[in-house]
Coordinates of C-alpha atoms in Angstrom, one line a residue:
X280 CA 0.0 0.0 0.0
X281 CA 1.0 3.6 -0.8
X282 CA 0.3 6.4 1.3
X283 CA -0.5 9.8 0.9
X284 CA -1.0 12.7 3.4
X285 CA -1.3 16.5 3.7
X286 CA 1.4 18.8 5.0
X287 CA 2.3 18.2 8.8
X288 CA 1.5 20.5 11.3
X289 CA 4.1 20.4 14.4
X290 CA 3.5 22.6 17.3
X291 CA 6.5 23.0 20.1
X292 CA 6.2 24.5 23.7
X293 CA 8.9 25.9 25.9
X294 CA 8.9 24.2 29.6
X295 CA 10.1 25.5 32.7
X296 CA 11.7 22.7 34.4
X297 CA 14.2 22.2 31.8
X298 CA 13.2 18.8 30.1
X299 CA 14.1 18.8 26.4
X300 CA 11.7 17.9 23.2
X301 CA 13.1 18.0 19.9
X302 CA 10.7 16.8 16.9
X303 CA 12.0 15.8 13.2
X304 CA 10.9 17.2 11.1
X305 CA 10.9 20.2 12.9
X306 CA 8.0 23.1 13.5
X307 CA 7.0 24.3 10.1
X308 CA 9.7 22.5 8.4
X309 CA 7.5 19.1 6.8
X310 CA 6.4 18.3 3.9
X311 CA 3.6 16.3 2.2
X312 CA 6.8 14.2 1.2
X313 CA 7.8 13.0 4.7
X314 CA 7.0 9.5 5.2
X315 CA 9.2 9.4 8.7
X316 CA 8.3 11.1 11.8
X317 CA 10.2 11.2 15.6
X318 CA 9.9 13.0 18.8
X319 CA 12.7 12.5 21.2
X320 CA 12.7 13.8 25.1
X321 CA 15.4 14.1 27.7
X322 CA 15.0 13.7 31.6
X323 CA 17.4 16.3 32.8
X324 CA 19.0 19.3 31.7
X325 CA 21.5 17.5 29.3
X326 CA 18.2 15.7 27.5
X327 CA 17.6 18.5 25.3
X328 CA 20.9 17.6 23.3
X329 CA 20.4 14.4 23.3
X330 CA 17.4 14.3 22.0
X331 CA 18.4 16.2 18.8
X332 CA 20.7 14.1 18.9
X333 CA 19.0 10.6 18.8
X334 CA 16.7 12.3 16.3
X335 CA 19.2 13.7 14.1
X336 CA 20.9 10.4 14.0
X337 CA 17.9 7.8 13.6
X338 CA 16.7 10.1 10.4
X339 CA 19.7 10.3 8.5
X340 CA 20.7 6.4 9.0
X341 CA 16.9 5.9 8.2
X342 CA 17.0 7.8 5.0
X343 CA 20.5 6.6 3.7
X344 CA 18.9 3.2 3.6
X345 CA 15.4 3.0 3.2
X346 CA 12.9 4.2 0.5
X347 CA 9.0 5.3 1.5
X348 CA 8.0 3.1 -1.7
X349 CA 9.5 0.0 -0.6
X350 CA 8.8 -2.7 2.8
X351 CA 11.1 -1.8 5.3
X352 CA 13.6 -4.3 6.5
X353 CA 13.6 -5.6 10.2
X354 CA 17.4 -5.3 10.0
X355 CA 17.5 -1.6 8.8
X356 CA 15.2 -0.5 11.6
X357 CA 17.6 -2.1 14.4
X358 CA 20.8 -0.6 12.7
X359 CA 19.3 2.9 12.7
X360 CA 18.5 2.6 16.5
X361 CA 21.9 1.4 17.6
X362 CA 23.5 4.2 15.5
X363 CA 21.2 6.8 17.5
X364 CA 22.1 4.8 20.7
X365 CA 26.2 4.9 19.8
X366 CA 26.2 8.8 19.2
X367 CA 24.3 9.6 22.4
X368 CA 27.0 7.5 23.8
X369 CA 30.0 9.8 22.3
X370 CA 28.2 13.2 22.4
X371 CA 25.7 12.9 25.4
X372 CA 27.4 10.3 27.8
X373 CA 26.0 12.4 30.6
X374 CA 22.8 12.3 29.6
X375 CA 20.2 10.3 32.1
X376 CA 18.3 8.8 29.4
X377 CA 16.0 9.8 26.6
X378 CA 12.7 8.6 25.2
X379 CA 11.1 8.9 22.0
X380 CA 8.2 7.8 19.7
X381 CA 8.8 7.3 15.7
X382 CA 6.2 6.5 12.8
X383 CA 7.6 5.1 9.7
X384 CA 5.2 5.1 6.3
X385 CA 6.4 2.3 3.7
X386 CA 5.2 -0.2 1.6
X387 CA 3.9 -3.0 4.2
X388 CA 1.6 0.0 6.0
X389 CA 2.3 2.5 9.3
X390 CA 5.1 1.1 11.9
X391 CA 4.4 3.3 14.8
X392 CA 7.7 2.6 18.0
X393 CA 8.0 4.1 21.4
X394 CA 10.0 4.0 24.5
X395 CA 8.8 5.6 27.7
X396 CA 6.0 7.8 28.2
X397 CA 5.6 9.4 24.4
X398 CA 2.3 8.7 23.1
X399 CA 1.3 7.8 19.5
X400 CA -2.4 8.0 18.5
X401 CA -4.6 6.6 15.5
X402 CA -7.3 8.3 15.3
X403 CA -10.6 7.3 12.2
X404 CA -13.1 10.7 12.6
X405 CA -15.5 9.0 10.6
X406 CA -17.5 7.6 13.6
X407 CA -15.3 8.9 16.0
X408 CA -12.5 5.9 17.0
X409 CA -9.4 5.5 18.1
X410 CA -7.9 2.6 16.7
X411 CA -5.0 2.7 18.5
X412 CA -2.7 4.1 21.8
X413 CA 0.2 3.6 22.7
X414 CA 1.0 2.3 26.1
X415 CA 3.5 4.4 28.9
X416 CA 6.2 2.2 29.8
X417 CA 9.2 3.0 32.1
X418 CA 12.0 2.3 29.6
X419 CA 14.4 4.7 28.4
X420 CA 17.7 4.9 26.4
X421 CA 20.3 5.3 29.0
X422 CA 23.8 6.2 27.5
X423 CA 26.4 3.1 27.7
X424 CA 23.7 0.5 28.7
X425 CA 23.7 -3.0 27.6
X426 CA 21.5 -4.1 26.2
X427 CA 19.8 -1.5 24.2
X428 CA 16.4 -1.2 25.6
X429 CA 13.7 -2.5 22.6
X430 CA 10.6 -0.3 21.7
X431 CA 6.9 -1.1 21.5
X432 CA 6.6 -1.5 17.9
X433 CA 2.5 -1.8 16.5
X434 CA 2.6 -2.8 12.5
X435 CA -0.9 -0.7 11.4
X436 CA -2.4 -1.8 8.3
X437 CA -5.7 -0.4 9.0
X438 CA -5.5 2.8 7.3
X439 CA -8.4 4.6 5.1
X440 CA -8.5 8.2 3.9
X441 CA -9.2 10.7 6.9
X442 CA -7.1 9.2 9.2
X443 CA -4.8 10.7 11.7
X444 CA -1.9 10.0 13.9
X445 CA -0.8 12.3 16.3
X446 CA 2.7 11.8 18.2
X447 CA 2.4 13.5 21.8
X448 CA 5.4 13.9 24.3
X449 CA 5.2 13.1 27.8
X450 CA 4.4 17.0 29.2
X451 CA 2.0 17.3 26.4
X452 CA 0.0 13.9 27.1
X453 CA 0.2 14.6 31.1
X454 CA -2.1 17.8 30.2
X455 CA -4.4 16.4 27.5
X456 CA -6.8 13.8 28.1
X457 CA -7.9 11.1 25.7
X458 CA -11.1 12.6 25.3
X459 CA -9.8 15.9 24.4
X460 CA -7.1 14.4 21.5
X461 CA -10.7 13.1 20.5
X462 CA -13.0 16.2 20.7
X463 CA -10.0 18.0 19.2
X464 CA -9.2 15.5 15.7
X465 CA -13.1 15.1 15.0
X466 CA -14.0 19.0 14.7
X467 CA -14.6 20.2 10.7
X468 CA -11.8 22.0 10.9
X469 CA -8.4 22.3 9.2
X470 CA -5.2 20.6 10.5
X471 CA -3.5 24.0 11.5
X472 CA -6.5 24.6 13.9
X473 CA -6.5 21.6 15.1
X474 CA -2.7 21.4 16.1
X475 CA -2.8 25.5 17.4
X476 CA -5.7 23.7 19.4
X477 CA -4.0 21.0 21.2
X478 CA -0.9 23.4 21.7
X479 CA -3.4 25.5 23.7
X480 CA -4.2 22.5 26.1
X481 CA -0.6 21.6 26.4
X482 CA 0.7 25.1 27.4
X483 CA -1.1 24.6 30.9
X484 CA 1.3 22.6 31.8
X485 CA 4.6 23.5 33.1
X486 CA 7.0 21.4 30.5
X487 CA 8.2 21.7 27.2
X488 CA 6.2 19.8 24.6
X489 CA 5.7 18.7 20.9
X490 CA 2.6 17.5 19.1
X491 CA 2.8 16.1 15.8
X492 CA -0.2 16.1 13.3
X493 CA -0.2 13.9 10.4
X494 CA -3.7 14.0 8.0
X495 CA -3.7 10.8 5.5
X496 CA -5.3 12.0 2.6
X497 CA -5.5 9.1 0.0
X498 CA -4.2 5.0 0.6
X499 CA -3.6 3.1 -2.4
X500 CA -4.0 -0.2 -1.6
X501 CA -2.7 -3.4 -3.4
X502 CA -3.2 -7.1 -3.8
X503 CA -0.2 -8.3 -0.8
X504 CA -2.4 -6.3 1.4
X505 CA -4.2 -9.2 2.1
X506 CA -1.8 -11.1 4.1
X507 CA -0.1 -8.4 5.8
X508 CA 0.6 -8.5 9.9
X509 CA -1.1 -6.4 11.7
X510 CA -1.3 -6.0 15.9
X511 CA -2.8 -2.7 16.2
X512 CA -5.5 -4.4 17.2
X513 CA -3.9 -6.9 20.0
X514 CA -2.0 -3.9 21.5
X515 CA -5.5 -1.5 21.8
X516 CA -7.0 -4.7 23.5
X517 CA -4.0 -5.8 25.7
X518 CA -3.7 -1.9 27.0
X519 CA -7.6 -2.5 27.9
X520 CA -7.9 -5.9 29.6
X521 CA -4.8 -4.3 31.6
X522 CA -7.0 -1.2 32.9
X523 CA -9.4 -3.5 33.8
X524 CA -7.3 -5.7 35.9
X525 CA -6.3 -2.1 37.2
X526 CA -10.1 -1.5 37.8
X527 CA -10.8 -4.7 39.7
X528 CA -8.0 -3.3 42.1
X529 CA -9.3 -0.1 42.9
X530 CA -13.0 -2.2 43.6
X531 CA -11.2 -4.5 46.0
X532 CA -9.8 -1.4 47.6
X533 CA -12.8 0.3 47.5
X534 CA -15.6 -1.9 47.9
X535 CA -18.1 1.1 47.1
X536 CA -16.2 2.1 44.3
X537 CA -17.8 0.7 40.7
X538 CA -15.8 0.4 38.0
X539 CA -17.1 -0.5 34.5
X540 CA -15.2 -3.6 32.6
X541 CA -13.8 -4.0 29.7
X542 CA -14.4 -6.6 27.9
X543 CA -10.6 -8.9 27.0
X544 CA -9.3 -10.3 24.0
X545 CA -10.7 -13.4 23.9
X546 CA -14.8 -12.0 24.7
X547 CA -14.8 -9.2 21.7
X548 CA -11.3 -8.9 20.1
X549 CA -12.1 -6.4 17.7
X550 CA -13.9 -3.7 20.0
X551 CA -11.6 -0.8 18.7
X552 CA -12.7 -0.8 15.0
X553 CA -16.7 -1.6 15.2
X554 CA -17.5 0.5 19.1
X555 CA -16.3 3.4 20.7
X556 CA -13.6 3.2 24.0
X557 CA -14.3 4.5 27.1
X558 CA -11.0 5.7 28.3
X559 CA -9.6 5.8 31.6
X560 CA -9.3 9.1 32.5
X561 CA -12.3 10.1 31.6
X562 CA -15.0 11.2 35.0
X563 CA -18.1 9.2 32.8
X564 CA -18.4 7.2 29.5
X565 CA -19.3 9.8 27.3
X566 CA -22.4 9.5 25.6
X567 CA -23.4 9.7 21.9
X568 CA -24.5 13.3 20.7
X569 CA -27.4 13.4 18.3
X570 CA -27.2 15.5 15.1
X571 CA -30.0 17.7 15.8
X572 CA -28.3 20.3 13.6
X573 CA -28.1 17.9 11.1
X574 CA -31.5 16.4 11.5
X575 CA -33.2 20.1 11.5
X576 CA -31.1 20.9 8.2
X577 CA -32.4 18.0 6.8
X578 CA -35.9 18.7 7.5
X579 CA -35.6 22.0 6.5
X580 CA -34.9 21.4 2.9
X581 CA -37.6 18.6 2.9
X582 CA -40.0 21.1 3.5
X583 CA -38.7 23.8 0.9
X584 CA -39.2 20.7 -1.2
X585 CA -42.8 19.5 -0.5
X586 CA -43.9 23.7 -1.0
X587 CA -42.1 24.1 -4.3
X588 CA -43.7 20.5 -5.5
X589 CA -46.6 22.0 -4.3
X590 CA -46.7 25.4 -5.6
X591 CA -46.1 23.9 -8.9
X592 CA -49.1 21.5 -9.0
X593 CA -51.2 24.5 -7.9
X594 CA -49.6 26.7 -10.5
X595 CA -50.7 23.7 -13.4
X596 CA -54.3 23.2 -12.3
X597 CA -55.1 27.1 -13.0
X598 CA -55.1 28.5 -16.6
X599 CA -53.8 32.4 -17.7
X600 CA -56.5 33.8 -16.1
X601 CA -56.4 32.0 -12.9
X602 CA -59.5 29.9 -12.9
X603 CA -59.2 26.5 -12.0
X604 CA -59.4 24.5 -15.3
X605 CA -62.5 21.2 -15.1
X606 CA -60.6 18.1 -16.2
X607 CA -62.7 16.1 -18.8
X608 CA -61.7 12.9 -17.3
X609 CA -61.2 11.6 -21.2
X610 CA -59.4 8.5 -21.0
X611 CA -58.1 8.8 -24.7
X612 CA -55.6 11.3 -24.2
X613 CA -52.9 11.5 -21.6
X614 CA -52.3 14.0 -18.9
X615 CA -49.7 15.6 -20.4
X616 CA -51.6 16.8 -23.7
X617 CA -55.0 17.9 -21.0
X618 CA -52.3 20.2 -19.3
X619 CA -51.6 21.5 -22.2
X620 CA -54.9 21.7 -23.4
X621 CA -55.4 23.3 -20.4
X622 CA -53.5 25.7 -20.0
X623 CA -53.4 27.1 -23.4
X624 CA -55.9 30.1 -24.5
X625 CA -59.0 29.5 -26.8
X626 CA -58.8 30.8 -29.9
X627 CA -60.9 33.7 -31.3
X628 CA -63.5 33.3 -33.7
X629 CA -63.5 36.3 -36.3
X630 CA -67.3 36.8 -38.6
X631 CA -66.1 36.3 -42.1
X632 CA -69.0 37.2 -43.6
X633 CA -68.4 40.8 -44.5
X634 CA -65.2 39.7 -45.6
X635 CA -67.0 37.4 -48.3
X636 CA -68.7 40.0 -49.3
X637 CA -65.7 42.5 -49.6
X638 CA -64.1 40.0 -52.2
X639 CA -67.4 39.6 -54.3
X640 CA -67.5 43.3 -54.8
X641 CA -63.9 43.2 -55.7
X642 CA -64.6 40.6 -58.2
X643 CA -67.7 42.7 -59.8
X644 CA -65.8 45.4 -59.8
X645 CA -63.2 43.5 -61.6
X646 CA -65.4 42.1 -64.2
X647 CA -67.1 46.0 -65.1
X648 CA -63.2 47.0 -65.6
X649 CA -62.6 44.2 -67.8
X650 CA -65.7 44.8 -69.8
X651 CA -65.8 48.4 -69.9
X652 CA -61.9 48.0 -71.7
X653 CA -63.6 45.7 -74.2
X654 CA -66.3 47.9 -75.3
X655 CA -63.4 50.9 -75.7
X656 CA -61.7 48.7 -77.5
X657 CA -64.0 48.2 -80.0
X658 CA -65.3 52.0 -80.3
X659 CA -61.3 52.3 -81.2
X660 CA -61.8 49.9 -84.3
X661 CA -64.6 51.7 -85.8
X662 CA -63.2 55.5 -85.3
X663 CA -60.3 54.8 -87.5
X664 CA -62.4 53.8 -90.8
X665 CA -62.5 57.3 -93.1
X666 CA -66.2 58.9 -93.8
X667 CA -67.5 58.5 -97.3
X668 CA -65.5 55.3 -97.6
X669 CA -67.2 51.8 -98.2
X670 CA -66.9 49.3 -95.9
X671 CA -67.1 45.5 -96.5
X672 CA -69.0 43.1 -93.7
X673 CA -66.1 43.6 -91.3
X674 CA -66.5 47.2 -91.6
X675 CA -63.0 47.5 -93.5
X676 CA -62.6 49.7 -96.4
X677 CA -62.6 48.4 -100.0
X678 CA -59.3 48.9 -101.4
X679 CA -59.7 49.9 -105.1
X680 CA -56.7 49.5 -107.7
X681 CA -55.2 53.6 -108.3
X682 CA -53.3 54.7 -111.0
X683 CA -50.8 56.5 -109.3
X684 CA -47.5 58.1 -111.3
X685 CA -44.0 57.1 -109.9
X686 CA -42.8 58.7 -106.8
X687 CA -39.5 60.1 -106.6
X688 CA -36.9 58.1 -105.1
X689 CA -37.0 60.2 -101.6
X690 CA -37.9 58.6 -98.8
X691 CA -41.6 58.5 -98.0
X692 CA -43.2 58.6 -94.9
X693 CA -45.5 56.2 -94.5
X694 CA -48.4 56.4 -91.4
X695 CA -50.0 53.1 -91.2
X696 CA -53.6 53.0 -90.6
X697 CA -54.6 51.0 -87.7
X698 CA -57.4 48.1 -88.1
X699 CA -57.3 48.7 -92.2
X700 CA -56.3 46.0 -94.8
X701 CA -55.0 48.3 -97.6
X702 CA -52.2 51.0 -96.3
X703 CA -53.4 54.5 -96.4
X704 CA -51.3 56.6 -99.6
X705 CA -47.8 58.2 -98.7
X706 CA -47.2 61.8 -99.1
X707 CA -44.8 62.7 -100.1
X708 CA -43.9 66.5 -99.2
X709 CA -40.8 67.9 -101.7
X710 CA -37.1 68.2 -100.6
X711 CA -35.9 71.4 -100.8
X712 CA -32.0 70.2 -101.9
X713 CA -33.8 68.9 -105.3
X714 CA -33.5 71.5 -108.5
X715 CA -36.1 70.0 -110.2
X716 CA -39.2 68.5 -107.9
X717 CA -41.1 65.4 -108.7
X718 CA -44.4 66.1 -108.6
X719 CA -46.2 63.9 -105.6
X720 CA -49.1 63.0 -105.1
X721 CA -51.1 62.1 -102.1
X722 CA -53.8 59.9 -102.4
X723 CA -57.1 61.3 -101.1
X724 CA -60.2 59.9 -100.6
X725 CA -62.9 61.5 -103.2
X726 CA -66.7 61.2 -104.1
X727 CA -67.3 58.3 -105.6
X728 CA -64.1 56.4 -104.1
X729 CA -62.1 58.1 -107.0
X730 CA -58.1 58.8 -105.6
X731 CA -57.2 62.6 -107.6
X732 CA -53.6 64.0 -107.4
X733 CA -53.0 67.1 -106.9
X734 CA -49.9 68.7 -107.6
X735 CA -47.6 69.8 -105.9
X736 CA -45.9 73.4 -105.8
X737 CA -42.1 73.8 -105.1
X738 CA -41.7 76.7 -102.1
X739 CA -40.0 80.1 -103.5
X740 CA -42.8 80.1 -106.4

């Protein structure tokens, strides 16, 4: 699997009593990159140093060989701590002991280690879990001790998008109860605000302190995560049967004093990822809020619903001018096509008779035009036959032969005659550039249907 988380938020605290916390990556200074995480604390006034030291150390060897993308070797993670354990040993020999919590992201899912009292928390906000705590123990890494005291290592495989781990020191988790980490890391708010949050809490205290924040934003899972270890589980359950052996105690004690069980390993092993814990410091199990703000949202926009469906409906049984609309209960068309049937406005009906009788006038009217052109027509035809001349059943002239003497060859004008069969004679009137005129004659209807020329006299005589 392949992890994927949002930038780090570190917070740091400056104690009065002198203890030293030194966090790697430092405040401010991680990345959305960082797959490895450590928080180191000294017991005196010497621890500060080796701290830094130890984490300093454990890093580099760590990231000279290792890689994020690949399982991490048991080997590796033992040479890293001996190297932070032999360089404590030449630069802090003085030094009464450190203890330190680390988380390791790699192929094979979460490793989370501690010795001594530095707490490391898995927390699901999506119904409000903690998978997993760490448990206090009184070991430390003592300078130039034999053998090497070994951490509480928890191999976490149960990892989904949303999750967080936060890594506490010890003057941080004495001021910060369980419940509070919880109240805190399920708020809809952004990582920075949560970690400014919990630095608030810590600073009642008297001691220097570090919290680390890390957000997993996306896990890319793959097909070896089947069969991958996993003891988060075990350890969450072990740390509870032993509070209730602790609880039994204080009844014994106390014969008046109740305290609730919980249930071991071998009644409901996996308690931590289907319930909620109740923790040991807490006064009273704490009790499941409801979501009234979420419930009166809800029910809220149900109703704006249920009006606007409503509103609608009433909006389609009303026509244009607002009068509710009779259904015809016809069971051959559908209710779509009545809606619109409906809803739509009649049409108007317009009288066409005095239209009718507009266009038969027009037509008369028409009809006198057209017959009134016809009778012109014909007056026409008969105007343009001469008096005196004879007509033949048509009402044409008769053309009789005329002995007429040659023109002159100048060009005659010629006026036809409309609606006649013969032409009508050409005058010819004399030219002036001529010397001697040719007599023309123009043929003129006479009594007796008789054509007489008449001569014609030059101009100058």
């Amino acid at each position: 699997m392949k992890f994927d988380i949002l930038k780090p938020e570190t917070v740091a605290g400056v104690g009065k009593n002198g203890n030293g916390v030194c966090a790697f990556p430092g405040v401010d200074a991680a990345t959305i990159h960082d797959k490895l995480f450590v928080v180191a604390e000294g017991d005196d006034g010497n621890g500060t140093k080796a701290a830094e030291v130890f984490a300093q150390t454990f890093s580099d060897h760590m990231f000279q060989n290792t890689c994020a993308d690949e399982p991490l070797a048991e080997n590796v993670f033992k040479e890293a701590l001996f190297a932070a354990k032999d360089k404590i040993d030449e630069e802090c020999p003085d030094s009464n002991g450190t203890q330190y919590a680390l988380l390791y992201l790699h192929r094979h899912g979460v490793l989370a280690a501690h010795v001594g009292a530095v707490r490391i928390y898995h927390v699901r906000p999506k119904g409000r879990r903690l998978l997993y705590k760490s448990k206090d123990n009184e070991r430390v890494l003592v300078p130039g001790m034999q053998p090497m005291s070994e951490p509480v290592k928890a191999f976490i495989t149960n990892v989904k998008y949303g999750d967080y781990f936060v890594i506490m020191s010890k003057g941080a988790c004495q001021m910060v109860s369980d419940r509070e980490i919880m109240d805190v890391m399920c708020e809809p708010v952004n990582d920075k605000t949560k970690s400014e949050r919990l630095k608030k809490l810590a600073d009642a205290g008297g001691s220097g302190f570090v919290v680390s924040v890390i957000h997993i934003s996306g896990v890319m899972n793959e097909a070896m995560d089947e069969r991958l270890f996993e003891n988060e589980g075990k350890l969450m359950a072990a740390m509870m049967a032993d509070f209730e052996k602790e609880g039994k105690k204080d009844v014994d004690a106390k014969s008046q004093v109740k305290v609730k069980q919980v249930p071991t390993t071998s009644e409901q092993p996996k308690q931590t990822e289907t319930e909620e814990e109740d923790y040991p410091d807490r006064e009273e199990p704490r009790k499941r809020e409801f979501p009234i703000v979420t419930v009166t949202a809800l029910a809220l926009v149900l109703l704006a619903v249920g009006i606007w469906f409503w509103a609608q409906q009433k909006h389609n049984d009303k026509n244009g001018q607002g009068e509710e609309v009779v259904n015809t209960n016809s069971s051959k068309e559908k209710d779509t096509i009545n809606i619109l049937k409906n809803t739509r406005p009649k049409p108007v009906e317009v009288d066409d008779t005095k239209i009718k009788e507009e266009e038969k006038k027009k037509e008369e009217e028409k009809k006198k035009k057209e017959e009134a052109a016809k009778n012109q027509a014909k007056t026409n035809e008969t105007d343009t036959v001469a008096p005196g001349v004879p007509s033949n059943a048509n009402g044409t002239p008769e053309a009789k032969p005329v002995n007429q003497p040659t023109a002159a060859p100048t060009p005659a004008t010629t006026t036809p005659t409309p609606a006649t069969t013969t032409p009508q004679p050409a005058t010819t009137t004399p030219q002036p550039a001529t010397t001697t005129p040719q007599p023309a004659t123009t043929a003129t209807p006479a009594q007796g249907g008789a054509v007489k020329p008449r001569p014609v006299i030059p101009e100058g005589e």
